[in-house]
PDB file of C-alpha atoms in Angstrom:
ATOM      1  CA  GLU A   1      13.375  17.737  15.296  1.00  0.00           C
ATOM      2  CA  THR A   2      15.640  17.898  12.267  1.00  0.00           C
ATOM      3  CA  GLY A   3      17.859  20.736  13.487  1.00  0.00           C
ATOM      4  CA  VAL A   4      17.059  22.791  10.395  1.00  0.00           C
ATOM      5  CA  THR A   5      15.242  26.077  10.883  1.00  0.00           C
ATOM      6  CA  GLN A   6      13.850  28.407   8.258  1.00  0.00           C
ATOM      7  CA  SER A   7      12.673  31.992   8.418  1.00  0.00           C
ATOM      8  CA  PRO A   8      10.296  33.565   7.919  1.00  0.00           C
ATOM      9  CA  THR A   9       7.521  30.961   8.021  1.00  0.00           C
ATOM     10  CA  HIS A  10       5.239  33.012   5.813  1.00  0.00           C
ATOM     11  CA  LEU A  11       5.853  35.877   3.418  1.00  0.00           C
ATOM     12  CA  ILE A  12       3.711  37.927   1.054  1.00  0.00           C
ATOM     13  CA  LYS A  13       5.301  39.819  -1.833  1.00  0.00           C
ATOM     14  CA  THR A  14       4.112  41.478  -4.991  1.00  0.00           C
ATOM     15  CA  ARG A  15       5.119  40.649  -8.524  1.00  0.00           C
ATOM     16  CA  GLY A  16       8.476  42.128  -9.503  1.00  0.00           C
ATOM     17  CA  GLN A  17       9.829  42.368  -5.970  1.00  0.00           C
ATOM     18  CA  GLN A  18      12.841  40.543  -4.593  1.00  0.00           C
ATOM     19  CA  VAL A  19      12.830  38.143  -1.639  1.00  0.00           C
ATOM     20  CA  THR A  20      15.418  36.511   0.626  1.00  0.00           C
ATOM     21  CA  LEU A  21      14.651  33.313   2.505  1.00  0.00           C
ATOM     22  CA  ARG A  22      16.898  32.060   5.273  1.00  0.00           C
ATOM     23  CA  CYS A  23      17.925  28.661   6.558  1.00  0.00           C
ATOM     24  CA  SER A  24      20.032  27.484   9.462  1.00  0.00           C
ATOM     25  CA  SER A  25      21.417  23.978   9.013  1.00  0.00           C
ATOM     26  CA  GLN A  26      22.627  21.382  11.451  1.00  0.00           C
ATOM     27  CA  SER A  27      26.135  21.894  12.750  1.00  0.00           C
ATOM     28  CA  GLY A  28      28.555  19.810  10.707  1.00  0.00           C
ATOM     29  CA  HIS A  29      26.300  19.688   7.671  1.00  0.00           C
ATOM     30  CA  ASN A  30      28.365  21.190   4.865  1.00  0.00           C
ATOM     31  CA  THR A  31      25.666  20.816   2.233  1.00  0.00           C
ATOM     32  CA  VAL A  32      22.409  22.687   1.888  1.00  0.00           C
ATOM     33  CA  SER A  33      19.800  22.121  -0.789  1.00  0.00           C
ATOM     34  CA  TRP A  34      16.770  24.208  -1.631  1.00  0.00           C
ATOM     35  CA  TYR A  35      13.511  22.867  -2.983  1.00  0.00           C
ATOM     36  CA  GLN A  36      10.358  24.536  -4.301  1.00  0.00           C
ATOM     37  CA  GLN A  37       7.054  22.825  -3.570  1.00  0.00           C
ATOM     38  CA  ALA A  38       4.054  24.181  -5.418  1.00  0.00           C
ATOM     39  CA  LEU A  39       0.617  23.423  -4.008  1.00  0.00           C
ATOM     40  CA  GLY A  40      -0.317  19.785  -4.546  1.00  0.00           C
ATOM     41  CA  GLN A  41       3.067  18.906  -6.036  1.00  0.00           C
ATOM     42  CA  GLY A  42       6.227  17.194  -4.900  1.00  0.00           C
ATOM     43  CA  PRO A  43       9.275  19.297  -4.055  1.00  0.00           C
ATOM     44  CA  GLN A  44      11.460  20.319  -6.986  1.00  0.00           C
ATOM     45  CA  PHE A  45      15.209  20.705  -6.644  1.00  0.00           C
ATOM     46  CA  ILE A  46      16.423  24.283  -7.084  1.00  0.00           C
ATOM     47  CA  PHE A  47      20.135  23.998  -6.253  1.00  0.00           C
ATOM     48  CA  GLN A  48      22.652  22.703  -3.776  1.00  0.00           C
ATOM     49  CA  TYR A  49      25.578  24.400  -2.045  1.00  0.00           C
ATOM     50  CA  TYR A  50      28.602  22.585  -0.676  1.00  0.00           C
ATOM     51  CA  ARG A  51      31.133  24.510   1.385  1.00  0.00           C
ATOM     52  CA  GLU A  52      29.817  27.847   0.133  1.00  0.00           C
ATOM     53  CA  GLU A  53      29.872  26.977  -3.577  1.00  0.00           C
ATOM     54  CA  GLU A  54      26.995  25.968  -5.829  1.00  0.00           C
ATOM     55  CA  ASN A  55      27.586  22.389  -6.974  1.00  0.00           C
ATOM     56  CA  GLY A  56      24.327  21.455  -8.633  1.00  0.00           C
ATOM     57  CA  ARG A  57      21.303  23.193 -10.048  1.00  0.00           C
ATOM     58  CA  GLY A  58      17.852  22.149 -11.187  1.00  0.00           C
ATOM     59  CA  ASN A  59      15.765  23.654 -13.943  1.00  0.00           C
ATOM     60  CA  PHE A  60      15.373  27.110 -12.432  1.00  0.00           C
ATOM     61  CA  PRO A  61      16.301  30.461 -14.015  1.00  0.00           C
ATOM     62  CA  PRO A  62      19.239  32.592 -12.832  1.00  0.00           C
ATOM     63  CA  ARG A  63      16.946  34.905 -10.891  1.00  0.00           C
ATOM     64  CA  PHE A  64      17.011  32.139  -8.286  1.00  0.00           C
ATOM     65  CA  SER A  65      20.327  32.430  -6.493  1.00  0.00           C
ATOM     66  CA  GLY A  66      21.799  31.381  -3.200  1.00  0.00           C
ATOM     67  CA  LEU A  67      24.489  31.906  -0.644  1.00  0.00           C
ATOM     68  CA  GLN A  68      25.953  29.622   1.983  1.00  0.00           C
ATOM     69  CA  PHE A  69      27.930  30.894   4.948  1.00  0.00           C
ATOM     70  CA  PRO A  70      30.591  29.229   7.126  1.00  0.00           C
ATOM     71  CA  ASN A  71      28.272  29.224  10.151  1.00  0.00           C
ATOM     72  CA  TYR A  72      25.906  26.671   8.503  1.00  0.00           C
ATOM     73  CA  SER A  73      23.397  29.321   7.509  1.00  0.00           C
ATOM     74  CA  SER A  74      22.249  29.937   3.965  1.00  0.00           C
ATOM     75  CA  GLU A  75      19.975  32.123   1.855  1.00  0.00           C
ATOM     76  CA  LEU A  76      17.769  31.707  -1.163  1.00  0.00           C
ATOM     77  CA  ASN A  77      17.247  34.886  -3.164  1.00  0.00           C
ATOM     78  CA  VAL A  78      14.608  35.306  -5.824  1.00  0.00           C
ATOM     79  CA  ASN A  79      14.577  38.409  -8.016  1.00  0.00           C
ATOM     80  CA  ALA A  80      11.778  39.770 -10.173  1.00  0.00           C
ATOM     81  CA  LEU A  81       9.128  37.647  -8.490  1.00  0.00           C
ATOM     82  CA  GLU A  82       6.452  36.079 -10.648  1.00  0.00           C
ATOM     83  CA  LEU A  83       3.040  34.792  -9.626  1.00  0.00           C
ATOM     84  CA  ASP A  84       4.213  31.200 -10.280  1.00  0.00           C
ATOM     85  CA  ASP A  85       6.900  31.612  -7.630  1.00  0.00           C
ATOM     86  CA  SER A  86       4.184  31.223  -5.011  1.00  0.00           C
ATOM     87  CA  ALA A  87       5.130  28.003  -3.217  1.00  0.00           C
ATOM     88  CA  LEU A  88       6.567  26.412  -0.106  1.00  0.00           C
ATOM     89  CA  TYR A  89      10.353  26.712  -0.133  1.00  0.00           C
ATOM     90  CA  LEU A  90      12.166  23.975   1.714  1.00  0.00           C
ATOM     91  CA  CYS A  91      15.737  23.917   2.869  1.00  0.00           C
ATOM     92  CA  ALA A  92      17.510  20.627   3.550  1.00  0.00           C
ATOM     93  CA  SER A  93      20.938  19.849   4.921  1.00  0.00           C
ATOM     94  CA  THR A  94      23.259  16.856   4.817  1.00  0.00           C
ATOM     95  CA  PRO A  95      26.883  16.273   5.780  1.00  0.00           C
ATOM     96  CA  THR A  96      28.328  15.902   2.267  1.00  0.00           C
ATOM     97  CA  GLY A  97      25.504  15.928  -0.284  1.00  0.00           C
ATOM     98  CA  ALA A  98      26.170  12.387  -1.457  1.00  0.00           C
ATOM     99  CA  PRO A  99      23.222  10.680  -3.176  1.00  0.00           C
ATOM    100  CA  ASN A 100      22.781   8.131  -0.404  1.00  0.00           C
ATOM    101  CA  GLU A 101      22.379  10.621   2.417  1.00  0.00           C
ATOM    102  CA  LYS A 102      19.003  11.290   3.939  1.00  0.00           C
ATOM    103  CA  LEU A 103      18.058  14.933   3.899  1.00  0.00           C
ATOM    104  CA  PHE A 104      17.112  16.855   7.026  1.00  0.00           C
ATOM    105  CA  PHE A 105      14.376  19.292   6.056  1.00  0.00           C
ATOM    106  CA  GLY A 106      13.161  22.477   7.649  1.00  0.00           C
ATOM    107  CA  SER A 107       9.462  23.320   7.884  1.00  0.00           C
ATOM    108  CA  GLY A 108       9.710  25.705   4.978  1.00  0.00           C
ATOM    109  CA  THR A 109       8.802  29.259   4.075  1.00  0.00           C
ATOM    110  CA  GLN A 110       5.407  29.751   2.472  1.00  0.00           C
ATOM    111  CA  LEU A 111       5.807  32.481  -0.152  1.00  0.00           C
ATOM    112  CA  SER A 112       2.779  34.132  -1.705  1.00  0.00           C
ATOM    113  CA  VAL A 113       3.274  36.433  -4.698  1.00  0.00           C
ATOM    114  CA  LEU A 114       0.355  38.745  -5.452  1.00  0.00           C
TER     115      LEU A 114
ATOM    116  CA  ALA B   1      16.089  11.662 -16.945  1.00  0.00           C
ATOM    117  CA  GLN B   2      14.907  10.603 -13.550  1.00  0.00           C
ATOM    118  CA  LYS B   3      11.209  10.331 -12.914  1.00  0.00           C
ATOM    119  CA  VAL B   4       9.073   9.158 -10.010  1.00  0.00           C
ATOM    120  CA  THR B   5       5.390   8.393 -10.351  1.00  0.00           C
ATOM    121  CA  GLN B   6       3.002   7.838  -7.479  1.00  0.00           C
ATOM    122  CA  ALA B   7      -0.183   6.409  -8.894  1.00  0.00           C
ATOM    123  CA  GLN B   8      -2.524   7.418  -6.102  1.00  0.00           C
ATOM    124  CA  THR B   9      -3.189  11.109  -5.542  1.00  0.00           C
ATOM    125  CA  GLU B  10      -5.392  10.521  -2.519  1.00  0.00           C
ATOM    126  CA  ILE B  11      -6.254   7.529  -0.381  1.00  0.00           C
ATOM    127  CA  SER B  12      -8.861   7.451   2.355  1.00  0.00           C
ATOM    128  CA  VAL B  13      -9.087   4.553   4.811  1.00  0.00           C
ATOM    129  CA  VAL B  14     -10.647   3.770   8.147  1.00  0.00           C
ATOM    130  CA  GLU B  15      -8.420   3.200  11.127  1.00  0.00           C
ATOM    131  CA  LYS B  16      -6.905  -0.313  11.379  1.00  0.00           C
ATOM    132  CA  GLU B  17      -7.123  -0.906   7.650  1.00  0.00           C
ATOM    133  CA  ASP B  18      -3.945  -1.771   5.754  1.00  0.00           C
ATOM    134  CA  VAL B  19      -2.952   0.616   2.990  1.00  0.00           C
ATOM    135  CA  THR B  20      -0.351   0.436   0.225  1.00  0.00           C
ATOM    136  CA  LEU B  21       1.141   3.458  -1.498  1.00  0.00           C
ATOM    137  CA  ASP B  22       2.576   2.748  -4.928  1.00  0.00           C
ATOM    138  CA  CYS B  23       5.760   4.198  -6.395  1.00  0.00           C
ATOM    139  CA  VAL B  24       7.319   3.606  -9.804  1.00  0.00           C
ATOM    140  CA  TYR B  25      10.601   5.183 -10.849  1.00  0.00           C
ATOM    141  CA  GLU B  26      12.761   5.704 -13.932  1.00  0.00           C
ATOM    142  CA  THR B  27      16.503   6.173 -14.021  1.00  0.00           C
ATOM    143  CA  ARG B  28      19.374   5.346 -16.361  1.00  0.00           C
ATOM    144  CA  ASP B  29      21.843   4.848 -13.529  1.00  0.00           C
ATOM    145  CA  THR B  30      22.667   1.420 -12.149  1.00  0.00           C
ATOM    146  CA  THR B  31      23.464   2.895  -8.745  1.00  0.00           C
ATOM    147  CA  TYR B  32      20.646   4.861  -7.197  1.00  0.00           C
ATOM    148  CA  TYR B  33      18.789   5.334  -3.958  1.00  0.00           C
ATOM    149  CA  LEU B  34      15.113   5.336  -3.179  1.00  0.00           C
ATOM    150  CA  PHE B  35      13.492   7.144  -0.289  1.00  0.00           C
ATOM    151  CA  TRP B  36      10.128   7.622   1.318  1.00  0.00           C
ATOM    152  CA  TYR B  37       9.357  10.826   3.175  1.00  0.00           C
ATOM    153  CA  LYS B  38       6.304  11.823   5.172  1.00  0.00           C
ATOM    154  CA  GLN B  39       5.026  15.400   5.182  1.00  0.00           C
ATOM    155  CA  PRO B  40       2.669  16.218   8.057  1.00  0.00           C
ATOM    156  CA  PRO B  41       0.702  19.489   8.085  1.00  0.00           C
ATOM    157  CA  SER B  42       3.662  21.239   9.734  1.00  0.00           C
ATOM    158  CA  GLY B  43       5.408  21.100   6.367  1.00  0.00           C
ATOM    159  CA  GLU B  44       8.766  19.533   7.079  1.00  0.00           C
ATOM    160  CA  LEU B  45       9.596  16.315   5.289  1.00  0.00           C
ATOM    161  CA  VAL B  46      10.342  13.436   7.639  1.00  0.00           C
ATOM    162  CA  PHE B  47      12.637  10.656   6.469  1.00  0.00           C
ATOM    163  CA  LEU B  48      11.135   7.156   6.631  1.00  0.00           C
ATOM    164  CA  ILE B  49      13.431   4.852   4.700  1.00  0.00           C
ATOM    165  CA  ARG B  50      16.341   4.672   2.263  1.00  0.00           C
ATOM    166  CA  ARG B  51      17.074   1.745  -0.047  1.00  0.00           C
ATOM    167  CA  ASN B  52      19.970   1.361  -2.477  1.00  0.00           C
ATOM    168  CA  SER B  53      19.594  -0.228  -5.880  1.00  0.00           C
ATOM    169  CA  PHE B  54      21.626  -3.288  -4.971  1.00  0.00           C
ATOM    170  CA  ASP B  55      19.573  -4.259  -1.971  1.00  0.00           C
ATOM    171  CA  GLU B  56      16.245  -5.772  -2.929  1.00  0.00           C
ATOM    172  CA  GLN B  57      15.429  -7.119   0.489  1.00  0.00           C
ATOM    173  CA  ASN B  58      12.076  -5.999   1.744  1.00  0.00           C
ATOM    174  CA  GLU B  59      12.088  -4.116   4.999  1.00  0.00           C
ATOM    175  CA  ILE B  60       9.722  -3.950   7.917  1.00  0.00           C
ATOM    176  CA  SER B  61       9.786  -1.331  10.642  1.00  0.00           C
ATOM    177  CA  GLY B  62       6.925  -1.667  13.072  1.00  0.00           C
ATOM    178  CA  ARG B  63       3.703  -1.106  11.144  1.00  0.00           C
ATOM    179  CA  TYR B  64       5.608   0.070   8.060  1.00  0.00           C
ATOM    180  CA  SER B  65       6.958  -2.182   5.340  1.00  0.00           C
ATOM    181  CA  TRP B  66       8.518  -1.575   1.956  1.00  0.00           C
ATOM    182  CA  ASN B  67       8.595  -3.773  -1.127  1.00  0.00           C
ATOM    183  CA  PHE B  68      11.387  -3.012  -3.598  1.00  0.00           C
ATOM    184  CA  GLN B  69      11.175  -4.765  -6.966  1.00  0.00           C
ATOM    185  CA  LYS B  70      13.894  -3.789  -9.392  1.00  0.00           C
ATOM    186  CA  SER B  71      12.343  -5.808 -12.222  1.00  0.00           C
ATOM    187  CA  THR B  72       9.288  -3.563 -12.209  1.00  0.00           C
ATOM    188  CA  SER B  73      11.076  -0.412 -10.963  1.00  0.00           C
ATOM    189  CA  SER B  74       8.729  -0.178  -8.037  1.00  0.00           C
ATOM    190  CA  PHE B  75       9.201   0.701  -4.386  1.00  0.00           C
ATOM    191  CA  ASN B  76       5.862   0.362  -2.639  1.00  0.00           C
ATOM    192  CA  PHE B  77       5.067   1.306   0.940  1.00  0.00           C
ATOM    193  CA  THR B  78       2.534  -0.464   3.137  1.00  0.00           C
ATOM    194  CA  ILE B  79       1.130   0.703   6.446  1.00  0.00           C
ATOM    195  CA  THR B  80      -0.437  -2.090   8.453  1.00  0.00           C
ATOM    196  CA  ALA B  81      -3.250  -1.335  10.895  1.00  0.00           C
ATOM    197  CA  SER B  82      -3.328   2.343   9.983  1.00  0.00           C
ATOM    198  CA  GLN B  83      -3.840   4.994  12.625  1.00  0.00           C
ATOM    199  CA  VAL B  84      -5.167   8.541  12.507  1.00  0.00           C
ATOM    200  CA  VAL B  85      -1.633   9.836  13.172  1.00  0.00           C
ATOM    201  CA  ASP B  86      -0.555   8.306   9.844  1.00  0.00           C
ATOM    202  CA  SER B  87      -2.579  10.956   8.026  1.00  0.00           C
ATOM    203  CA  ALA B  88      -0.096  12.974   5.964  1.00  0.00           C
ATOM    204  CA  VAL B  89       1.298  13.380   2.467  1.00  0.00           C
ATOM    205  CA  TYR B  90       3.780  10.668   1.546  1.00  0.00           C
ATOM    206  CA  PHE B  91       6.480  11.160  -1.054  1.00  0.00           C
ATOM    207  CA  CYS B  92       8.604   8.637  -2.856  1.00  0.00           C
ATOM    208  CA  ALA B  93      11.929  10.021  -4.095  1.00  0.00           C
ATOM    209  CA  LEU B  94      14.912   8.971  -6.185  1.00  0.00           C
ATOM    210  CA  SER B  95      18.537  10.023  -5.885  1.00  0.00           C
ATOM    211  CA  ASP B  96      21.249   9.036  -8.325  1.00  0.00           C
ATOM    212  CA  TYR B  97      24.579  10.196  -9.650  1.00  0.00           C
ATOM    213  CA  ALA B  98      22.878  12.423 -12.211  1.00  0.00           C
ATOM    214  CA  GLY B  99      25.162  11.638 -15.110  1.00  0.00           C
ATOM    215  CA  GLY B 100      28.404  11.794 -13.195  1.00  0.00           C
ATOM    216  CA  THR B 101      27.961  14.558 -10.668  1.00  0.00           C
ATOM    217  CA  SER B 102      27.742  13.337  -7.130  1.00  0.00           C
ATOM    218  CA  TYR B 103      25.436  15.831  -5.533  1.00  0.00           C
ATOM    219  CA  GLY B 104      22.385  14.355  -3.940  1.00  0.00           C
ATOM    220  CA  LYS B 105      19.506  15.841  -5.851  1.00  0.00           C
ATOM    221  CA  LEU B 106      16.230  14.177  -4.967  1.00  0.00           C
ATOM    222  CA  THR B 107      13.553  13.702  -7.587  1.00  0.00           C
ATOM    223  CA  PHE B 108      10.194  13.465  -5.867  1.00  0.00           C
ATOM    224  CA  GLY B 109       6.912  11.986  -6.949  1.00  0.00           C
ATOM    225  CA  GLN B 110       3.719  14.018  -6.798  1.00  0.00           C
ATOM    226  CA  GLY B 111       2.847  12.660  -3.398  1.00  0.00           C
ATOM    227  CA  THR B 112      -0.056  10.645  -2.023  1.00  0.00           C
ATOM    228  CA  ILE B 113      -2.407  12.263   0.464  1.00  0.00           C
ATOM    229  CA  LEU B 114      -3.365   9.649   3.024  1.00  0.00           C
ATOM    230  CA  THR B 115      -6.333  10.299   5.284  1.00  0.00           C
ATOM    231  CA  VAL B 116      -7.070   7.833   8.050  1.00  0.00           C
ATOM    232  CA  HIS B 117     -10.518   8.221   9.575  1.00  0.00           C
ATOM    233  CA  PRO B 118     -11.294   7.134  13.146  1.00  0.00           C
TER     234      PRO B 118
END
């Protein structure tokens, strides 16, 4: 048990639609990171939020955006979905986001874009 | 740029065999952290170990052991006397200060699928 929960577990969307994925972090964890894991690949860093502000971003376009709320919940929003957005989306939380912290991952949301 | 390479895509062994998963990394930072995570079919990544760049001591935890060699930029993982429950995808990952920012972005390898047969 990592204390990180994600919803929904599975989602099917069509190309061009918008999607919101949700994550509930551990209490006291002020940092949440989102990762995209395509089939057969390692997770790729999308962005990180610390105390409700984005403080780091990977190589993803602006149509990937996020929000973090004071109650340790967060959202990943993806606009104008493309077929290549089909992947497992993982949320991870840590207390401060420092490089030496281990991440506590949720089980992910499996997104399929048709 | 950071990069992590896991040489083996898939490994298949019979229970009780020893197995080593290789990991090679690239980074320009002198301070960095290396991790191994396990991903069972449920999907969530489970933390196994963290090692900082200044600590080259090998570590053993039960049937698991890790060999960190800075000279070859490698951080290999060995499971001794493997069991069916060890079947999973294993990821090696690197975290550094990313050119001055302090957020903990992890760069993952492609993963190694380990299957342990009874």
